[in-house]
């Protein structure tokens, strides 16, 4: 009775909180799915959240409870499998955008680097899985052997998290480069501006998480135990990683909002702020004749009813000067009276 009382209680551990975070994110993803409809972008935080809930539950079962050795080893293996789904799965948010957007040599380079790094990540996690199973099965190992195995696991984790950070840096380079180039050629800037800002924040956070965990995990002294300052920092950073699907949910909703309500760009006000008249090329595309300083053109992009990341992948091409196939426009004279309006493909 006393022995059983000494065992930790699941819902008093941090692993239960992390699992609940994963379950809650699954619930939020399903709500967004019912509201916004099917989207491959939304599938990423959903799958990652499911993996978060399972991996942390399996971790508690394997390393904090007293079960048969084989059961513990199997639970440890499941935890490692779902951890790689969670941690590497976050990178597929950017992958879905770039795989459909990039073309030619850039696409080949990106895909080669992405899948090569992903293969390294899976290989390192597989080595961690095997090492932990050996660690679990050999409970009577000498202290020196245990310390040596823990050091091997720490080094493998350092390489694993570094590879994840490199995947995010690779995605950041291609995403920001192409958003920047598309923004220079686009008549409407609000959607692209939002995409650039959200991409910078999202990828910077993921890269920071990968680099930080590569450093902090190298100081781990006991398997799955936060018994030092470095390991507690690592647990904190991992908690932010479990919360990261919320960033994706906000990004998806904000992109939809910008696309539907905030996508209006006033060409005339932007041009006047720069000290010159609106571009005549815009007027020619819309079939309007424009007199410098006398008329204004408001352009409203008509964006498809789907997540902005998929809109981007389908509709933004670097050779075009518009983010959408169809725009609504309004023309005003010098006294602010609307003289014409309509749509133009």
One Martini backbone bead per residue (centre of mass of N, CA, C, O) as a GRO file, in nm:
protein
  345
    1UNK     BB    1   0.058   0.062  -0.021
    2UNK     BB    2   0.302   0.245   0.005
    3UNK     BB    3   0.415   0.194  -0.277
    4UNK     BB    4   0.169   0.306  -0.437
    5UNK     BB    5   0.179   0.595  -0.305
    6UNK     BB    6   0.468   0.667  -0.433
    7UNK     BB    7   0.342   0.696  -0.685
    8UNK     BB    8   0.270   0.884  -0.934
    9UNK     BB    9   0.039   1.120  -1.045
   10UNK     BB   10  -0.065   1.206  -1.344
   11UNK     BB   11  -0.233   1.488  -1.270
   12UNK     BB   12   0.056   1.592  -1.119
   13UNK     BB   13   0.192   1.613  -1.390
   14UNK     BB   14   0.331   1.754  -1.674
   15UNK     BB   15   0.236   1.538  -1.882
   16UNK     BB   16  -0.068   1.587  -1.853
   17UNK     BB   17  -0.069   1.879  -1.950
   18UNK     BB   18   0.049   1.823  -2.232
   19UNK     BB   19  -0.178   1.632  -2.320
   20UNK     BB   20  -0.410   1.837  -2.286
   21UNK     BB   21  -0.308   2.034  -2.492
   22UNK     BB   22  -0.335   1.841  -2.729
   23UNK     BB   23  -0.642   1.788  -2.699
   24UNK     BB   24  -0.731   2.082  -2.726
   25UNK     BB   25  -0.614   2.127  -3.012
   26UNK     BB   26  -0.793   1.920  -3.144
   27UNK     BB   27  -1.058   2.062  -3.082
   28UNK     BB   28  -0.991   2.325  -3.234
   29UNK     BB   29  -0.943   2.197  -3.512
   30UNK     BB   30  -1.236   2.089  -3.541
   31UNK     BB   31  -1.372   2.362  -3.533
   32UNK     BB   32  -1.228   2.480  -3.782
   33UNK     BB   33  -1.323   2.263  -3.975
   34UNK     BB   34  -1.633   2.325  -3.940
   35UNK     BB   35  -1.594   2.630  -4.037
   36UNK     BB   36  -1.370   2.622  -4.292
   37UNK     BB   37  -1.288   2.347  -4.366
   38UNK     BB   38  -1.094   2.186  -4.569
   39UNK     BB   39  -0.730   2.155  -4.494
   40UNK     BB   40  -0.396   2.091  -4.510
   41UNK     BB   41  -0.298   2.299  -4.306
   42UNK     BB   42  -0.488   2.199  -4.067
   43UNK     BB   43  -0.360   1.911  -4.043
   44UNK     BB   44  -0.101   1.975  -3.892
   45UNK     BB   45  -0.202   2.058  -3.601
   46UNK     BB   46  -0.368   1.802  -3.563
   47UNK     BB   47  -0.145   1.585  -3.573
   48UNK     BB   48   0.044   1.713  -3.364
   49UNK     BB   49  -0.162   1.701  -3.126
   50UNK     BB   50  -0.199   1.399  -3.116
   51UNK     BB   51   0.103   1.337  -3.063
   52UNK     BB   52   0.124   1.493  -2.799
   53UNK     BB   53  -0.076   1.328  -2.630
   54UNK     BB   54   0.059   1.046  -2.664
   55UNK     BB   55   0.361   1.089  -2.590
   56UNK     BB   56   0.318   1.191  -2.293
   57UNK     BB   57   0.167   0.943  -2.191
   58UNK     BB   58   0.392   0.733  -2.259
   59UNK     BB   59   0.612   0.858  -2.085
   60UNK     BB   60   0.480   0.811  -1.812
   61UNK     BB   61   0.450   0.504  -1.837
   62UNK     BB   62   0.762   0.438  -1.885
   63UNK     BB   63   0.917   0.649  -1.648
   64UNK     BB   64   0.694   0.651  -1.379
   65UNK     BB   65   0.619   0.355  -1.385
   66UNK     BB   66   0.546   0.008  -1.268
   67UNK     BB   67   0.621  -0.214  -1.509
   68UNK     BB   68   0.684  -0.411  -1.732
   69UNK     BB   69   0.954  -0.410  -1.928
   70UNK     BB   70   0.818  -0.446  -2.203
   71UNK     BB   71   0.603  -0.228  -2.169
   72UNK     BB   72   0.803   0.004  -2.131
   73UNK     BB   73   0.949  -0.024  -2.405
   74UNK     BB   74   0.699   0.020  -2.583
   75UNK     BB   75   0.622   0.300  -2.473
   76UNK     BB   76   0.889   0.434  -2.550
   77UNK     BB   77   0.862   0.391  -2.855
   78UNK     BB   78   0.596   0.546  -2.893
   79UNK     BB   79   0.698   0.816  -2.790
   80UNK     BB   80   0.917   0.858  -3.011
   81UNK     BB   81   0.733   0.846  -3.257
   82UNK     BB   82   0.541   1.089  -3.168
   83UNK     BB   83   0.763   1.300  -3.139
   84UNK     BB   84   0.846   1.315  -3.438
   85UNK     BB   85   0.568   1.400  -3.535
   86UNK     BB   86   0.555   1.661  -3.375
   87UNK     BB   87   0.837   1.805  -3.440
   88UNK     BB   88   0.846   1.755  -3.758
   89UNK     BB   89   0.549   1.836  -3.834
   90UNK     BB   90   0.571   2.150  -3.821
   91UNK     BB   91   0.725   2.178  -4.105
   92UNK     BB   92   0.466   2.121  -4.297
   93UNK     BB   93   0.346   2.402  -4.315
   94UNK     BB   94   0.563   2.509  -4.518
   95UNK     BB   95   0.571   2.278  -4.722
   96UNK     BB   96   0.287   2.307  -4.849
   97UNK     BB   97   0.343   2.581  -4.974
   98UNK     BB   98   0.616   2.528  -5.135
   99UNK     BB   99   0.542   2.273  -5.307
  100UNK     BB  100   0.316   2.454  -5.474
  101UNK     BB  101   0.495   2.713  -5.553
  102UNK     BB  102   0.741   2.608  -5.646
  103UNK     BB  103   0.983   2.614  -5.920
  104UNK     BB  104   1.208   2.427  -6.046
  105UNK     BB  105   1.504   2.466  -5.896
  106UNK     BB  106   1.393   2.562  -5.623
  107UNK     BB  107   1.221   2.309  -5.571
  108UNK     BB  108   1.448   2.101  -5.580
  109UNK     BB  109   1.618   2.216  -5.351
  110UNK     BB  110   1.409   2.213  -5.128
  111UNK     BB  111   1.328   1.910  -5.135
  112UNK     BB  112   1.610   1.796  -5.088
  113UNK     BB  113   1.663   1.932  -4.813
  114UNK     BB  114   1.414   1.844  -4.659
  115UNK     BB  115   1.436   1.526  -4.694
  116UNK     BB  116   1.722   1.499  -4.586
  117UNK     BB  117   1.667   1.615  -4.302
  118UNK     BB  118   1.437   1.420  -4.234
  119UNK     BB  119   1.611   1.165  -4.245
  120UNK     BB  120   1.795   1.250  -4.014
  121UNK     BB  121   1.577   1.277  -3.798
  122UNK     BB  122   1.475   0.983  -3.809
  123UNK     BB  123   1.746   0.846  -3.751
  124UNK     BB  124   1.797   0.978  -3.473
  125UNK     BB  125   1.532   0.881  -3.342
  126UNK     BB  126   1.591   0.582  -3.381
  127UNK     BB  127   1.844   0.581  -3.201
  128UNK     BB  128   1.698   0.673  -2.947
  129UNK     BB  129   1.501   0.440  -2.927
  130UNK     BB  130   1.710   0.212  -2.897
  131UNK     BB  131   1.859   0.326  -2.649
  132UNK     BB  132   1.610   0.323  -2.459
  133UNK     BB  133   1.551   0.024  -2.470
  134UNK     BB  134   1.822  -0.063  -2.354
  135UNK     BB  135   1.792   0.100  -2.095
  136UNK     BB  136   1.532  -0.054  -1.998
  137UNK     BB  137   1.630  -0.359  -2.012
  138UNK     BB  138   1.900  -0.255  -1.848
  139UNK     BB  139   1.865  -0.218  -1.507
  140UNK     BB  140   2.168  -0.349  -1.407
  141UNK     BB  141   2.352  -0.139  -1.474
  142UNK     BB  142   2.611   0.036  -1.452
  143UNK     BB  143   2.669   0.360  -1.385
  144UNK     BB  144   2.865   0.404  -1.622
  145UNK     BB  145   2.678   0.291  -1.840
  146UNK     BB  146   2.444   0.484  -1.792
  147UNK     BB  147   2.602   0.747  -1.846
  148UNK     BB  148   2.687   0.675  -2.135
  149UNK     BB  149   2.400   0.645  -2.254
  150UNK     BB  150   2.305   0.931  -2.184
  151UNK     BB  151   2.518   1.075  -2.358
  152UNK     BB  152   2.425   0.959  -2.627
  153UNK     BB  153   2.137   1.071  -2.616
  154UNK     BB  154   2.219   1.368  -2.601
  155UNK     BB  155   2.370   1.382  -2.874
  156UNK     BB  156   2.132   1.296  -3.048
  157UNK     BB  157   1.951   1.536  -2.968
  158UNK     BB  158   2.129   1.761  -3.075
  159UNK     BB  159   2.110   1.670  -3.372
  160UNK     BB  160   1.802   1.666  -3.393
  161UNK     BB  161   1.743   1.971  -3.325
  162UNK     BB  162   1.930   2.090  -3.540
  163UNK     BB  163   1.778   1.974  -3.785
  164UNK     BB  164   1.513   2.122  -3.730
  165UNK     BB  165   1.632   2.407  -3.754
  166UNK     BB  166   1.726   2.372  -4.052
  167UNK     BB  167   1.448   2.333  -4.174
  168UNK     BB  168   1.342   2.616  -4.095
  169UNK     BB  169   1.560   2.781  -4.243
  170UNK     BB  170   1.497   2.674  -4.522
  171UNK     BB  171   1.201   2.772  -4.530
  172UNK     BB  172   1.253   3.072  -4.471
  173UNK     BB  173   1.410   3.145  -4.722
  174UNK     BB  174   1.189   3.075  -4.939
  175UNK     BB  175   0.949   3.229  -4.827
  176UNK     BB  176   1.067   3.521  -4.798
  177UNK     BB  177   1.169   3.551  -5.086
  178UNK     BB  178   0.888   3.509  -5.232
  179UNK     BB  179   0.724   3.721  -5.085
  180UNK     BB  180   0.903   3.960  -5.163
  181UNK     BB  181   0.876   3.931  -5.473
  182UNK     BB  182   0.563   3.937  -5.486
  183UNK     BB  183   0.527   4.217  -5.350
  184UNK     BB  184   0.663   4.389  -5.576
  185UNK     BB  185   0.430   4.288  -5.802
  186UNK     BB  186   0.197   4.370  -5.628
  187UNK     BB  187  -0.096   4.561  -5.578
  188UNK     BB  188  -0.145   4.391  -5.320
  189UNK     BB  189  -0.017   4.398  -4.966
  190UNK     BB  190  -0.165   4.287  -4.712
  191UNK     BB  191  -0.138   3.980  -4.742
  192UNK     BB  192   0.171   3.967  -4.782
  193UNK     BB  193   0.244   4.117  -4.526
  194UNK     BB  194   0.124   3.909  -4.333
  195UNK     BB  195   0.282   3.661  -4.432
  196UNK     BB  196   0.562   3.767  -4.361
  197UNK     BB  197   0.524   3.818  -4.059
  198UNK     BB  198   0.423   3.532  -3.976
  199UNK     BB  199   0.667   3.378  -4.087
  200UNK     BB  200   0.886   3.507  -3.919
  201UNK     BB  201   0.774   3.425  -3.643
  202UNK     BB  202   0.731   3.120  -3.677
  203UNK     BB  203   1.025   3.039  -3.771
  204UNK     BB  204   1.181   3.169  -3.541
  205UNK     BB  205   1.059   2.998  -3.314
  206UNK     BB  206   1.137   2.716  -3.420
  207UNK     BB  207   1.441   2.765  -3.434
  208UNK     BB  208   1.474   2.837  -3.133
  209UNK     BB  209   1.377   2.570  -3.020
  210UNK     BB  210   1.590   2.389  -3.154
  211UNK     BB  211   1.845   2.526  -3.038
  212UNK     BB  212   1.777   2.516  -2.736
  213UNK     BB  213   1.743   2.202  -2.714
  214UNK     BB  214   2.029   2.132  -2.810
  215UNK     BB  215   2.155   2.255  -2.551
  216UNK     BB  216   1.987   2.154  -2.298
  217UNK     BB  217   1.997   1.837  -2.351
  218UNK     BB  218   2.311   1.801  -2.303
  219UNK     BB  219   2.248   1.827  -1.967
  220UNK     BB  220   2.133   1.560  -1.924
  221UNK     BB  221   2.121   1.317  -1.639
  222UNK     BB  222   1.822   1.205  -1.677
  223UNK     BB  223   1.568   1.021  -1.774
  224UNK     BB  224   1.301   1.211  -1.795
  225UNK     BB  225   1.435   1.456  -1.601
  226UNK     BB  226   1.388   1.765  -1.407
  227UNK     BB  227   1.700   1.804  -1.217
  228UNK     BB  228   1.776   2.078  -1.366
  229UNK     BB  229   1.809   2.374  -1.512
  230UNK     BB  230   1.834   2.276  -1.806
  231UNK     BB  231   1.591   2.074  -1.796
  232UNK     BB  232   1.380   2.294  -1.725
  233UNK     BB  233   1.419   2.461  -1.978
  234UNK     BB  234   1.348   2.232  -2.171
  235UNK     BB  235   1.056   2.196  -2.066
  236UNK     BB  236   0.964   2.480  -2.138
  237UNK     BB  237   1.021   2.468  -2.444
  238UNK     BB  238   0.840   2.221  -2.495
  239UNK     BB  239   0.579   2.360  -2.413
  240UNK     BB  240   0.583   2.567  -2.646
  241UNK     BB  241   0.567   2.346  -2.862
  242UNK     BB  242   0.283   2.241  -2.776
  243UNK     BB  243   0.157   2.542  -2.833
  244UNK     BB  244   0.208   2.602  -3.145
  245UNK     BB  245  -0.069   2.544  -3.287
  246UNK     BB  246  -0.190   2.818  -3.204
  247UNK     BB  247  -0.029   2.984  -3.406
  248UNK     BB  248  -0.159   2.847  -3.652
  249UNK     BB  249  -0.450   2.923  -3.596
  250UNK     BB  250  -0.406   3.228  -3.603
  251UNK     BB  251  -0.291   3.238  -3.890
  252UNK     BB  252  -0.538   3.125  -4.036
  253UNK     BB  253  -0.747   3.336  -3.935
  254UNK     BB  254  -0.594   3.595  -4.018
  255UNK     BB  255  -0.578   3.530  -4.318
  256UNK     BB  256  -0.882   3.520  -4.364
  257UNK     BB  257  -0.938   3.809  -4.272
  258UNK     BB  258  -0.755   3.955  -4.472
  259UNK     BB  259  -0.885   3.832  -4.732
  260UNK     BB  260  -1.192   3.936  -4.670
  261UNK     BB  261  -1.144   4.240  -4.511
  262UNK     BB  262  -0.814   4.341  -4.541
  263UNK     BB  263  -0.755   4.361  -4.880
  264UNK     BB  264  -0.760   4.667  -4.905
  265UNK     BB  265  -0.608   4.888  -5.150
  266UNK     BB  266  -0.482   5.212  -5.181
  267UNK     BB  267  -0.322   5.344  -5.442
  268UNK     BB  268  -0.339   5.654  -5.406
  269UNK     BB  269  -0.236   5.680  -5.109
  270UNK     BB  270   0.035   5.542  -5.162
  271UNK     BB  271   0.132   5.740  -5.382
  272UNK     BB  272   0.112   6.008  -5.226
  273UNK     BB  273   0.315   5.923  -4.998
  274UNK     BB  274   0.548   5.916  -5.239
  275UNK     BB  275   0.495   6.168  -5.447
  276UNK     BB  276   0.293   6.015  -5.656
  277UNK     BB  277   0.120   5.884  -5.887
  278UNK     BB  278  -0.055   5.652  -5.993
  279UNK     BB  279  -0.040   5.382  -6.170
  280UNK     BB  280  -0.110   5.333  -6.511
  281UNK     BB  281  -0.106   5.025  -6.529
  282UNK     BB  282  -0.348   4.981  -6.349
  283UNK     BB  283  -0.554   5.135  -6.520
  284UNK     BB  284  -0.522   4.965  -6.777
  285UNK     BB  285  -0.611   4.695  -6.652
  286UNK     BB  286  -0.905   4.831  -6.570
  287UNK     BB  287  -0.991   5.044  -6.804
  288UNK     BB  288  -0.859   5.323  -6.708
  289UNK     BB  289  -0.838   5.674  -6.686
  290UNK     BB  290  -0.562   5.865  -6.552
  291UNK     BB  291  -0.514   6.150  -6.346
  292UNK     BB  292  -0.290   6.321  -6.196
  293UNK     BB  293  -0.433   6.404  -5.884
  294UNK     BB  294  -0.764   6.343  -5.960
  295UNK     BB  295  -0.765   6.032  -5.909
  296UNK     BB  296  -0.900   5.721  -5.770
  297UNK     BB  297  -0.802   5.380  -5.681
  298UNK     BB  298  -0.981   5.097  -5.568
  299UNK     BB  299  -0.868   4.778  -5.454
  300UNK     BB  300  -1.034   4.449  -5.447
  301UNK     BB  301  -0.962   4.147  -5.355
  302UNK     BB  302  -1.052   3.824  -5.482
  303UNK     BB  303  -1.067   3.562  -5.260
  304UNK     BB  304  -1.067   3.260  -5.199
  305UNK     BB  305  -1.248   3.011  -5.005
  306UNK     BB  306  -0.960   2.974  -4.829
  307UNK     BB  307  -0.677   2.927  -4.721
  308UNK     BB  308  -0.411   3.138  -4.760
  309UNK     BB  309  -0.195   2.926  -4.817
  310UNK     BB  310  -0.349   2.803  -5.065
  311UNK     BB  311  -0.379   3.058  -5.224
  312UNK     BB  312  -0.085   3.109  -5.260
  313UNK     BB  313  -0.012   2.842  -5.405
  314UNK     BB  314  -0.215   2.895  -5.649
  315UNK     BB  315  -0.191   3.231  -5.724
  316UNK     BB  316   0.105   3.291  -5.673
  317UNK     BB  317   0.313   3.453  -5.915
  318UNK     BB  318   0.603   3.612  -6.004
  319UNK     BB  319   0.491   3.716  -6.297
  320UNK     BB  320   0.278   3.858  -6.147
  321UNK     BB  321   0.064   4.156  -6.029
  322UNK     BB  322  -0.139   3.957  -5.874
  323UNK     BB  323  -0.312   3.779  -5.616
  324UNK     BB  324  -0.569   3.779  -5.805
  325UNK     BB  325  -0.792   3.722  -6.065
  326UNK     BB  326  -0.997   3.919  -5.913
  327UNK     BB  327  -1.127   4.261  -5.914
  328UNK     BB  328  -1.232   4.537  -5.734
  329UNK     BB  329  -1.346   4.873  -5.839
  330UNK     BB  330  -1.283   5.229  -5.770
  331UNK     BB  331  -1.368   5.562  -5.894
  332UNK     BB  332  -1.241   5.890  -5.821
  333UNK     BB  333  -1.252   6.211  -5.795
  334UNK     BB  334  -1.122   6.508  -5.668
  335UNK     BB  335  -1.408   6.525  -5.477
  336UNK     BB  336  -1.492   6.210  -5.399
  337UNK     BB  337  -1.647   6.097  -5.643
  338UNK     BB  338  -1.801   5.838  -5.781
  339UNK     BB  339  -1.753   5.723  -6.131
  340UNK     BB  340  -1.664   5.412  -6.087
  341UNK     BB  341  -1.739   5.053  -6.117
  342UNK     BB  342  -1.617   4.705  -6.060
  343UNK     BB  343  -1.485   4.434  -6.252
  344UNK     BB  344  -1.162   4.248  -6.294
  345UNK     BB  345  -0.953   3.990  -6.450
   0.00000   0.00000   0.00000
